[in-house]
mmCIF file of N, CA and C in Angstrom:
data_model
loop_
_atom_site.group_PDB
_atom_site.id
_atom_site.type_symbol
_atom_site.label_atom_id
_atom_site.label_comp_id
_atom_site.label_asym_id
_atom_site.label_seq_id
_atom_site.Cartn_x
_atom_site.Cartn_y
_atom_site.Cartn_z
ATOM 1 N N MET L 755 31.840 41.869 44.673
ATOM 2 C CA MET L 755 31.829 43.292 44.936
ATOM 3 C C MET L 755 30.403 43.759 45.191
ATOM 4 N N SER L 756 30.271 44.786 45.953
ATOM 5 C CA SER L 756 28.971 45.338 46.298
ATOM 6 C C SER L 756 28.301 45.925 45.061
ATOM 7 N N GLU L 757 26.994 45.771 44.998
ATOM 8 C CA GLU L 757 26.260 46.242 43.830
ATOM 9 C C GLU L 757 26.036 47.755 43.835
ATOM 10 N N ASN L 758 26.068 48.399 45.016
ATOM 11 C CA ASN L 758 25.743 49.817 45.068
ATOM 12 C C ASN L 758 26.948 50.727 44.873
ATOM 13 N N LYS L 759 28.118 50.180 44.729
ATOM 14 C CA LYS L 759 29.307 51.003 44.516
ATOM 15 C C LYS L 759 29.675 51.002 43.041
ATOM 16 N N GLU L 760 30.233 52.108 42.600
ATOM 17 C CA GLU L 760 30.718 52.206 41.234
ATOM 18 C C GLU L 760 32.214 51.922 41.238
ATOM 19 N N TYR L 761 32.664 51.135 40.296
ATOM 20 C CA TYR L 761 34.072 50.784 40.204
ATOM 21 C C TYR L 761 34.626 51.173 38.848
ATOM 22 N N VAL L 762 35.884 51.531 38.855
ATOM 23 C CA VAL L 762 36.622 51.778 37.632
ATOM 24 C C VAL L 762 37.470 50.534 37.418
ATOM 25 N N SER L 763 37.387 49.935 36.259
ATOM 26 C CA SER L 763 38.097 48.686 36.006
ATOM 27 C C SER L 763 39.178 48.875 34.963
ATOM 28 N N ARG L 764 40.298 48.225 35.219
ATOM 29 C CA ARG L 764 41.418 48.225 34.272
ATOM 30 C C ARG L 764 41.875 46.804 34.098
ATOM 31 N N SER L 765 42.250 46.466 32.919
ATOM 32 C CA SER L 765 42.763 45.124 32.646
ATOM 33 C C SER L 765 44.243 45.201 32.350
ATOM 34 N N ASP L 766 44.978 44.205 32.823
ATOM 35 C CA ASP L 766 46.380 44.080 32.454
ATOM 36 C C ASP L 766 46.658 42.604 32.187
ATOM 37 N N GLU L 767 47.926 42.248 31.988
ATOM 38 C CA GLU L 767 48.254 40.882 31.606
ATOM 39 C C GLU L 767 47.954 39.853 32.692
ATOM 40 N N LEU L 768 47.831 40.277 33.940
ATOM 41 C CA LEU L 768 47.576 39.350 35.031
ATOM 42 C C LEU L 768 46.103 39.265 35.423
ATOM 43 N N GLY L 769 45.297 40.176 34.945
ATOM 44 C CA GLY L 769 43.879 40.161 35.298
ATOM 45 C C GLY L 769 43.299 41.557 35.345
ATOM 46 N N ASN L 770 42.275 41.715 36.174
ATOM 47 C CA ASN L 770 41.565 42.988 36.271
ATOM 48 C C ASN L 770 41.864 43.678 37.601
ATOM 49 N N ILE L 771 41.844 44.985 37.563
ATOM 50 C CA ILE L 771 41.982 45.809 38.759
ATOM 51 C C ILE L 771 40.732 46.663 38.832
ATOM 52 N N HIS L 772 40.040 46.626 39.978
ATOM 53 C CA HIS L 772 38.827 47.411 40.176
ATOM 54 C C HIS L 772 39.099 48.431 41.275
ATOM 55 N N ILE L 773 38.876 49.708 40.964
ATOM 56 C CA ILE L 773 39.084 50.788 41.924
ATOM 57 C C ILE L 773 37.735 51.456 42.161
ATOM 58 N N SER L 774 37.319 51.501 43.408
ATOM 59 C CA SER L 774 36.052 52.130 43.754
ATOM 60 C C SER L 774 36.140 53.636 43.512
ATOM 61 N N GLU L 775 35.029 54.220 43.074
ATOM 62 C CA GLU L 775 34.991 55.675 42.909
ATOM 63 C C GLU L 775 35.151 56.366 44.253
ATOM 64 N N GLU L 776 34.775 55.685 45.337
ATOM 65 C CA GLU L 776 34.985 56.240 46.682
ATOM 66 C C GLU L 776 36.477 56.389 46.972
ATOM 67 N N VAL L 777 37.281 55.459 46.485
ATOM 68 C CA VAL L 777 38.730 55.550 46.673
ATOM 69 C C VAL L 777 39.276 56.754 45.909
ATOM 70 N N LEU L 778 38.803 56.949 44.690
ATOM 71 C CA LEU L 778 39.235 58.107 43.907
ATOM 72 C C LEU L 778 38.817 59.402 44.594
ATOM 73 N N ALA L 779 37.627 59.416 45.201
ATOM 74 C CA ALA L 779 37.168 60.608 45.915
ATOM 75 C C ALA L 779 38.029 60.860 47.150
ATOM 76 N N ALA L 780 38.409 59.799 47.855
ATOM 77 C CA ALA L 780 39.253 59.958 49.043
ATOM 78 C C ALA L 780 40.641 60.466 48.667
ATOM 79 N N ILE L 781 41.194 59.967 47.566
ATOM 80 C CA ILE L 781 42.488 60.455 47.088
ATOM 81 C C ILE L 781 42.387 61.936 46.747
ATOM 82 N N SER L 782 41.290 62.309 46.069
ATOM 83 C CA SER L 782 41.071 63.712 45.693
ATOM 84 C C SER L 782 40.966 64.601 46.922
ATOM 85 N N ALA L 783 40.221 64.139 47.919
ATOM 86 C CA ALA L 783 40.041 64.923 49.139
ATOM 87 C C ALA L 783 41.368 65.123 49.856
ATOM 88 N N ALA L 784 42.135 64.048 49.992
ATOM 89 C CA ALA L 784 43.427 64.145 50.677
ATOM 90 C C ALA L 784 44.364 65.096 49.948
ATOM 91 N N ALA L 785 44.401 65.011 48.617
ATOM 92 C CA ALA L 785 45.275 65.886 47.836
ATOM 93 C C ALA L 785 44.847 67.340 47.953
ATOM 94 N N ALA L 786 43.538 67.596 47.937
ATOM 95 C CA ALA L 786 43.050 68.978 48.050
ATOM 96 C C ALA L 786 43.394 69.556 49.421
ATOM 97 N N LEU L 787 43.266 68.753 50.466
ATOM 98 C CA LEU L 787 43.531 69.244 51.823
ATOM 99 C C LEU L 787 45.019 69.485 52.077
ATOM 100 N N GLU L 788 45.887 68.894 51.244
ATOM 101 C CA GLU L 788 47.322 69.121 51.382
ATOM 102 C C GLU L 788 47.741 70.491 50.863
ATOM 103 N N VAL L 789 46.910 71.120 50.057
ATOM 104 C CA VAL L 789 47.244 72.426 49.490
ATOM 105 C C VAL L 789 47.120 73.483 50.589
ATOM 106 N N GLU L 790 48.195 74.235 50.793
ATOM 107 C CA GLU L 790 48.179 75.278 51.814
ATOM 108 C C GLU L 790 47.147 76.335 51.451
ATOM 109 N N GLY L 791 46.291 76.654 52.392
ATOM 110 C CA GLY L 791 45.231 77.626 52.153
ATOM 111 C C GLY L 791 43.865 77.000 52.001
ATOM 112 N N VAL L 792 43.805 75.680 51.782
ATOM 113 C CA VAL L 792 42.528 74.984 51.760
ATOM 114 C C VAL L 792 42.230 74.587 53.193
ATOM 115 N N SER L 793 41.174 75.153 53.766
ATOM 116 C CA SER L 793 40.892 74.870 55.174
ATOM 117 C C SER L 793 40.080 73.593 55.347
ATOM 118 N N SER L 794 39.182 73.297 54.415
ATOM 119 C CA SER L 794 38.418 72.053 54.481
ATOM 120 C C SER L 794 37.654 71.864 53.182
ATOM 121 N N LEU L 795 37.013 70.715 53.088
ATOM 122 C CA LEU L 795 36.119 70.476 51.968
ATOM 123 C C LEU L 795 34.749 71.008 52.345
ATOM 124 N N ALA L 796 34.036 71.521 51.382
ATOM 125 C CA ALA L 796 32.692 72.034 51.625
ATOM 126 C C ALA L 796 31.705 70.901 51.411
ATOM 127 N N ALA L 797 30.825 70.724 52.355
ATOM 128 C CA ALA L 797 29.818 69.667 52.249
ATOM 129 C C ALA L 797 28.795 70.043 51.182
ATOM 130 N N ASN L 798 28.220 69.012 50.595
ATOM 131 C CA ASN L 798 27.107 69.241 49.676
ATOM 132 C C ASN L 798 25.886 68.539 50.253
ATOM 133 N N LEU L 799 24.754 68.720 49.655
ATOM 134 C CA LEU L 799 23.511 68.188 50.197
ATOM 135 C C LEU L 799 23.554 66.669 50.339
ATOM 136 N N GLY L 800 24.099 65.982 49.356
ATOM 137 C CA GLY L 800 24.160 64.525 49.410
ATOM 138 C C GLY L 800 24.991 64.018 50.578
ATOM 139 N N SER L 801 26.120 64.653 50.859
ATOM 140 C CA SER L 801 26.957 64.198 51.969
ATOM 141 C C SER L 801 26.319 64.536 53.303
ATOM 142 N N ASP L 802 25.584 65.649 53.369
ATOM 143 C CA ASP L 802 24.868 65.990 54.596
ATOM 144 C C ASP L 802 23.817 64.935 54.917
ATOM 145 N N ILE L 803 23.077 64.503 53.920
ATOM 146 C CA ILE L 803 22.055 63.482 54.126
ATOM 147 C C ILE L 803 22.706 62.162 54.516
ATOM 148 N N ALA L 804 23.817 61.813 53.870
ATOM 149 C CA ALA L 804 24.517 60.574 54.201
ATOM 150 C C ALA L 804 24.996 60.583 55.647
ATOM 151 N N GLU L 805 25.501 61.720 56.121
ATOM 152 C CA GLU L 805 25.947 61.820 57.507
ATOM 153 C C GLU L 805 24.781 61.669 58.467
ATOM 154 N N LEU L 806 23.621 62.211 58.114
ATOM 155 C CA LEU L 806 22.445 62.064 58.966
ATOM 156 C C LEU L 806 22.026 60.599 59.070
ATOM 157 N N LEU L 807 22.252 59.848 58.006
ATOM 158 C CA LEU L 807 21.901 58.429 58.003
ATOM 159 C C LEU L 807 22.986 57.573 58.644
ATOM 160 N N GLY L 808 24.036 58.209 59.140
ATOM 161 C CA GLY L 808 25.080 57.468 59.840
ATOM 162 C C GLY L 808 26.218 57.002 58.963
ATOM 163 N N LYS L 809 26.256 57.439 57.744
ATOM 164 C CA LYS L 809 27.333 57.034 56.833
ATOM 165 C C LYS L 809 28.368 58.142 56.779
ATOM 166 N N LYS L 810 29.483 57.943 57.447
ATOM 167 C CA LYS L 810 30.561 58.938 57.422
ATOM 168 C C LYS L 810 31.235 58.863 56.059
ATOM 169 N N ASN L 811 31.464 60.005 55.481
ATOM 170 C CA ASN L 811 32.099 60.056 54.179
ATOM 171 C C ASN L 811 33.335 60.936 54.291
ATOM 172 N N LEU L 812 34.510 60.318 54.133
ATOM 173 C CA LEU L 812 35.751 61.070 54.244
ATOM 174 C C LEU L 812 35.916 62.068 53.119
ATOM 175 N N ALA L 813 35.216 61.847 52.036
ATOM 176 C CA ALA L 813 35.387 62.698 50.864
ATOM 177 C C ALA L 813 34.130 63.513 50.593
ATOM 178 N N LYS L 814 33.534 64.071 51.640
ATOM 179 C CA LYS L 814 32.344 64.893 51.409
ATOM 180 C C LYS L 814 32.748 66.108 50.581
ATOM 181 N N GLY L 815 31.888 66.488 49.685
ATOM 182 C CA GLY L 815 32.192 67.607 48.818
ATOM 183 C C GLY L 815 32.974 67.217 47.573
ATOM 184 N N VAL L 816 33.168 65.901 47.360
ATOM 185 C CA VAL L 816 33.903 65.417 46.183
ATOM 186 C C VAL L 816 32.995 64.476 45.401
ATOM 187 N N ARG L 817 32.937 64.687 44.093
ATOM 188 C CA ARG L 817 32.185 63.788 43.216
ATOM 189 C C ARG L 817 33.110 63.361 42.081
ATOM 190 N N VAL L 818 33.162 62.074 41.819
ATOM 191 C CA VAL L 818 34.038 61.521 40.788
ATOM 192 C C VAL L 818 33.185 60.821 39.741
ATOM 193 N N LYS L 819 33.492 61.089 38.469
ATOM 194 C CA LYS L 819 32.801 60.426 37.364
ATOM 195 C C LYS L 819 33.842 59.890 36.388
ATOM 196 N N MET L 820 33.470 58.849 35.682
ATOM 197 C CA MET L 820 34.308 58.328 34.602
ATOM 198 C C MET L 820 33.615 58.622 33.280
ATOM 199 N N GLU L 821 34.378 59.157 32.340
ATOM 200 C CA GLU L 821 33.836 59.448 31.026
ATOM 201 C C GLU L 821 34.917 59.166 29.996
ATOM 202 N N ASP L 822 34.649 58.261 29.079
ATOM 203 C CA ASP L 822 35.617 57.882 28.041
ATOM 204 C C ASP L 822 36.950 57.454 28.647
ATOM 205 N N ASP L 823 36.899 56.603 29.689
ATOM 206 C CA ASP L 823 38.096 56.080 30.367
ATOM 207 C C ASP L 823 38.957 57.162 31.002
ATOM 208 N N LYS L 824 38.380 58.306 31.271
ATOM 209 C CA LYS L 824 39.095 59.390 31.943
ATOM 210 C C LYS L 824 38.298 59.810 33.173
ATOM 211 N N VAL L 825 39.018 60.255 34.184
ATOM 212 C CA VAL L 825 38.399 60.649 35.447
ATOM 213 C C VAL L 825 38.050 62.140 35.410
ATOM 214 N N ILE L 826 36.859 62.463 35.899
ATOM 215 C CA ILE L 826 36.425 63.848 36.071
ATOM 216 C C ILE L 826 36.121 64.026 37.554
ATOM 217 N N VAL L 827 36.743 65.022 38.161
ATOM 218 C CA VAL L 827 36.563 65.265 39.590
ATOM 219 C C VAL L 827 35.914 66.634 39.773
ATOM 220 N N ASP L 828 34.844 66.668 40.564
ATOM 221 C CA ASP L 828 34.214 67.916 40.984
ATOM 222 C C ASP L 828 34.368 67.985 42.490
ATOM 223 N N LEU L 829 34.960 69.084 42.997
ATOM 224 C CA LEU L 829 35.082 69.201 44.436
ATOM 225 C C LEU L 829 34.838 70.617 44.889
ATOM 226 N N SER L 830 34.327 70.712 46.117
ATOM 227 C CA SER L 830 34.039 72.008 46.729
ATOM 228 C C SER L 830 34.943 72.179 47.928
ATOM 229 N N VAL L 831 35.588 73.336 48.015
ATOM 230 C CA VAL L 831 36.527 73.588 49.102
ATOM 231 C C VAL L 831 36.208 74.897 49.797
ATOM 232 N N LEU L 832 36.710 75.015 51.005
ATOM 233 C CA LEU L 832 36.677 76.278 51.735
ATOM 234 C C LEU L 832 38.110 76.786 51.786
ATOM 235 N N ILE L 833 38.302 78.045 51.453
ATOM 236 C CA ILE L 833 39.620 78.653 51.367
ATOM 237 C C ILE L 833 39.849 79.535 52.595
ATOM 238 N N SER L 834 41.053 79.490 53.124
ATOM 239 C CA SER L 834 41.411 80.373 54.241
ATOM 240 C C SER L 834 41.532 81.803 53.740
ATOM 241 N N TYR L 835 41.054 82.745 54.541
ATOM 242 C CA TYR L 835 41.103 84.163 54.182
ATOM 243 C C TYR L 835 42.551 84.589 53.946
ATOM 244 N N GLY L 836 42.751 85.386 52.903
ATOM 245 C CA GLY L 836 44.073 85.919 52.601
ATOM 246 C C GLY L 836 44.755 85.227 51.440
ATOM 247 N N HIS L 837 44.196 84.140 50.939
ATOM 248 C CA HIS L 837 44.775 83.443 49.797
ATOM 249 C C HIS L 837 44.045 83.851 48.522
ATOM 250 N N THR L 838 44.767 83.859 47.420
ATOM 251 C CA THR L 838 44.191 84.233 46.134
ATOM 252 C C THR L 838 43.422 83.041 45.565
ATOM 253 N N ILE L 839 42.150 83.237 45.311
ATOM 254 C CA ILE L 839 41.283 82.143 44.896
ATOM 255 C C ILE L 839 41.733 81.497 43.580
ATOM 256 N N PRO L 840 42.049 82.245 42.514
ATOM 257 C CA PRO L 840 42.490 81.574 41.287
ATOM 258 C C PRO L 840 43.768 80.740 41.485
ATOM 259 N N GLU L 841 44.702 81.247 42.283
ATOM 260 C CA GLU L 841 45.928 80.483 42.538
ATOM 261 C C GLU L 841 45.626 79.228 43.338
ATOM 262 N N MET L 842 44.732 79.340 44.307
ATOM 263 C CA MET L 842 44.345 78.184 45.115
ATOM 264 C C MET L 842 43.655 77.138 44.245
ATOM 265 N N GLY L 843 42.759 77.586 43.385
ATOM 266 C CA GLY L 843 42.052 76.661 42.501
ATOM 267 C C GLY L 843 43.014 75.898 41.607
ATOM 268 N N LYS L 844 43.976 76.608 41.045
ATOM 269 C CA LYS L 844 44.970 75.970 40.170
ATOM 270 C C LYS L 844 45.816 74.964 40.944
ATOM 271 N N ALA L 845 46.219 75.331 42.166
ATOM 272 C CA ALA L 845 47.032 74.432 42.987
ATOM 273 C C ALA L 845 46.251 73.173 43.352
ATOM 274 N N VAL L 846 44.965 73.322 43.658
ATOM 275 C CA VAL L 846 44.125 72.162 43.968
ATOM 276 C C VAL L 846 43.983 71.277 42.733
ATOM 277 N N GLN L 847 43.737 71.885 41.574
ATOM 278 C CA GLN L 847 43.607 71.118 40.332
ATOM 279 C C GLN L 847 44.864 70.296 40.066
ATOM 280 N N GLU L 848 46.017 70.945 40.169
ATOM 281 C CA GLU L 848 47.281 70.248 39.890
ATOM 282 C C GLU L 848 47.547 69.142 40.903
ATOM 283 N N GLY L 849 47.279 69.418 42.187
ATOM 284 C CA GLY L 849 47.523 68.417 43.232
ATOM 285 C C GLY L 849 46.636 67.199 43.099
ATOM 286 N N VAL L 850 45.351 67.419 42.838
ATOM 287 C CA VAL L 850 44.409 66.308 42.696
ATOM 288 C C VAL L 850 44.740 65.487 41.460
ATOM 289 N N LYS L 851 45.025 66.152 40.347
ATOM 290 C CA LYS L 851 45.359 65.447 39.102
ATOM 291 C C LYS L 851 46.599 64.589 39.297
ATOM 292 N N ALA L 852 47.643 65.156 39.899
ATOM 293 C CA ALA L 852 48.889 64.416 40.108
ATOM 294 C C ALA L 852 48.678 63.228 41.050
ATOM 295 N N ALA L 853 47.894 63.421 42.103
ATOM 296 C CA ALA L 853 47.674 62.342 43.069
ATOM 297 C C ALA L 853 46.927 61.170 42.440
ATOM 298 N N ILE L 854 45.855 61.451 41.727
ATOM 299 C CA ILE L 854 45.087 60.361 41.115
ATOM 300 C C ILE L 854 45.910 59.639 40.061
ATOM 301 N N GLU L 855 46.589 60.404 39.212
ATOM 302 C CA GLU L 855 47.349 59.766 38.138
ATOM 303 C C GLU L 855 48.515 58.943 38.679
ATOM 304 N N SER L 856 49.191 59.426 39.730
ATOM 305 C CA SER L 856 50.332 58.681 40.250
ATOM 306 C C SER L 856 49.897 57.457 41.058
ATOM 307 N N MET L 857 48.772 57.543 41.771
ATOM 308 C CA MET L 857 48.349 56.436 42.617
ATOM 309 C C MET L 857 47.560 55.368 41.876
ATOM 310 N N THR L 858 46.865 55.744 40.800
ATOM 311 C CA THR L 858 45.996 54.773 40.127
ATOM 312 C C THR L 858 46.408 54.471 38.692
ATOM 313 N N GLY L 859 47.177 55.345 38.077
ATOM 314 C CA GLY L 859 47.524 55.158 36.672
ATOM 315 C C GLY L 859 46.412 55.581 35.728
ATOM 316 N N LEU L 860 45.313 56.097 36.264
ATOM 317 C CA LEU L 860 44.206 56.563 35.436
ATOM 318 C C LEU L 860 44.489 57.985 34.954
ATOM 319 N N GLU L 861 43.922 58.330 33.810
ATOM 320 C CA GLU L 861 44.093 59.679 33.282
ATOM 321 C C GLU L 861 42.966 60.578 33.779
ATOM 322 N N VAL L 862 43.321 61.771 34.232
ATOM 323 C CA VAL L 862 42.347 62.741 34.710
ATOM 324 C C VAL L 862 42.119 63.764 33.610
ATOM 325 N N SER L 863 40.873 63.900 33.167
ATOM 326 C CA SER L 863 40.595 64.864 32.100
ATOM 327 C C SER L 863 40.289 66.244 32.658
ATOM 328 N N SER L 864 39.651 66.310 33.860
ATOM 329 C CA SER L 864 39.378 67.627 34.434
ATOM 330 C C SER L 864 39.173 67.528 35.943
ATOM 331 N N VAL L 865 39.552 68.610 36.602
ATOM 332 C CA VAL L 865 39.312 68.784 38.030
ATOM 333 C C VAL L 865 38.608 70.127 38.171
ATOM 334 N N ASN L 866 37.335 70.077 38.517
ATOM 335 C CA ASN L 866 36.530 71.285 38.654
ATOM 336 C C ASN L 866 36.472 71.661 40.130
ATOM 337 N N VAL L 867 37.003 72.837 40.462
ATOM 338 C CA VAL L 867 37.073 73.294 41.847
ATOM 339 C C VAL L 867 36.021 74.368 42.066
ATOM 340 N N ASN L 868 35.167 74.135 43.054
ATOM 341 C CA ASN L 868 34.157 75.118 43.455
ATOM 342 C C ASN L 868 34.557 75.647 44.821
ATOM 343 N N VAL L 869 34.735 76.963 44.925
ATOM 344 C CA VAL L 869 35.050 77.561 46.212
ATOM 345 C C VAL L 869 33.710 77.860 46.894
ATOM 346 N N GLY L 870 33.431 77.093 47.932
ATOM 347 C CA GLY L 870 32.155 77.195 48.617
ATOM 348 C C GLY L 870 32.117 78.241 49.700
ATOM 349 N N GLY L 871 33.293 78.780 50.050
ATOM 350 C CA GLY L 871 33.320 79.793 51.095
ATOM 351 C C GLY L 871 34.740 80.112 51.522
ATOM 352 N N ILE L 872 34.815 81.084 52.431
ATOM 353 C CA ILE L 872 36.099 81.511 52.960
ATOM 354 C C ILE L 872 36.036 81.353 54.475
ATOM 355 N N THR L 873 37.109 80.811 55.049
ATOM 356 C CA THR L 873 37.164 80.692 56.508
ATOM 357 C C THR L 873 38.098 81.765 57.054
ATOM 358 N N PHE L 874 37.753 82.259 58.214
ATOM 359 C CA PHE L 874 38.539 83.310 58.863
ATOM 360 C C PHE L 874 39.217 82.731 60.096
ATOM 361 N N PRO L 875 40.413 83.236 60.420
ATOM 362 C CA PRO L 875 41.086 82.737 61.625
ATOM 363 C C PRO L 875 40.294 83.132 62.867
ATOM 364 N N PRO L 876 40.349 82.294 63.907
ATOM 365 C CA PRO L 876 39.618 82.642 65.127
ATOM 366 C C PRO L 876 40.217 83.890 65.774
ATOM 367 N N LYS L 877 39.356 84.708 66.361
ATOM 368 C CA LYS L 877 39.820 85.926 67.015
ATOM 369 C C LYS L 877 40.405 85.558 68.384
ATOM 370 N N ALA L 878 41.521 86.185 68.717
ATOM 371 C CA ALA L 878 42.195 85.868 69.981
ATOM 372 C C ALA L 878 41.556 86.563 71.152
#
């Protein structure tokens, strides 16, 4: 395995399973974008620099950490105008938590949603 990637490891009776934190971030991004009213993920400084260096990141605006064998997700989203921000945040939290837990079997302790902005529909 590559030395610069962080992996989450689980052991079972047949051996070890290693899941890259990038995979967890991609799952989080996909789940957040499935929520109606989320227009996109908001980029952060680190993903902007990575894109300038030629590294495309499907999960820009998502940061995943492991703490005490539990997953912590921080993500920034842009919300479409007209949606209630607290309801959107809750829907994103529930969607991301359910997606990670169902796809990986890992426990999610928190999903922190940062609303980075509001997008408006294009004028006709």
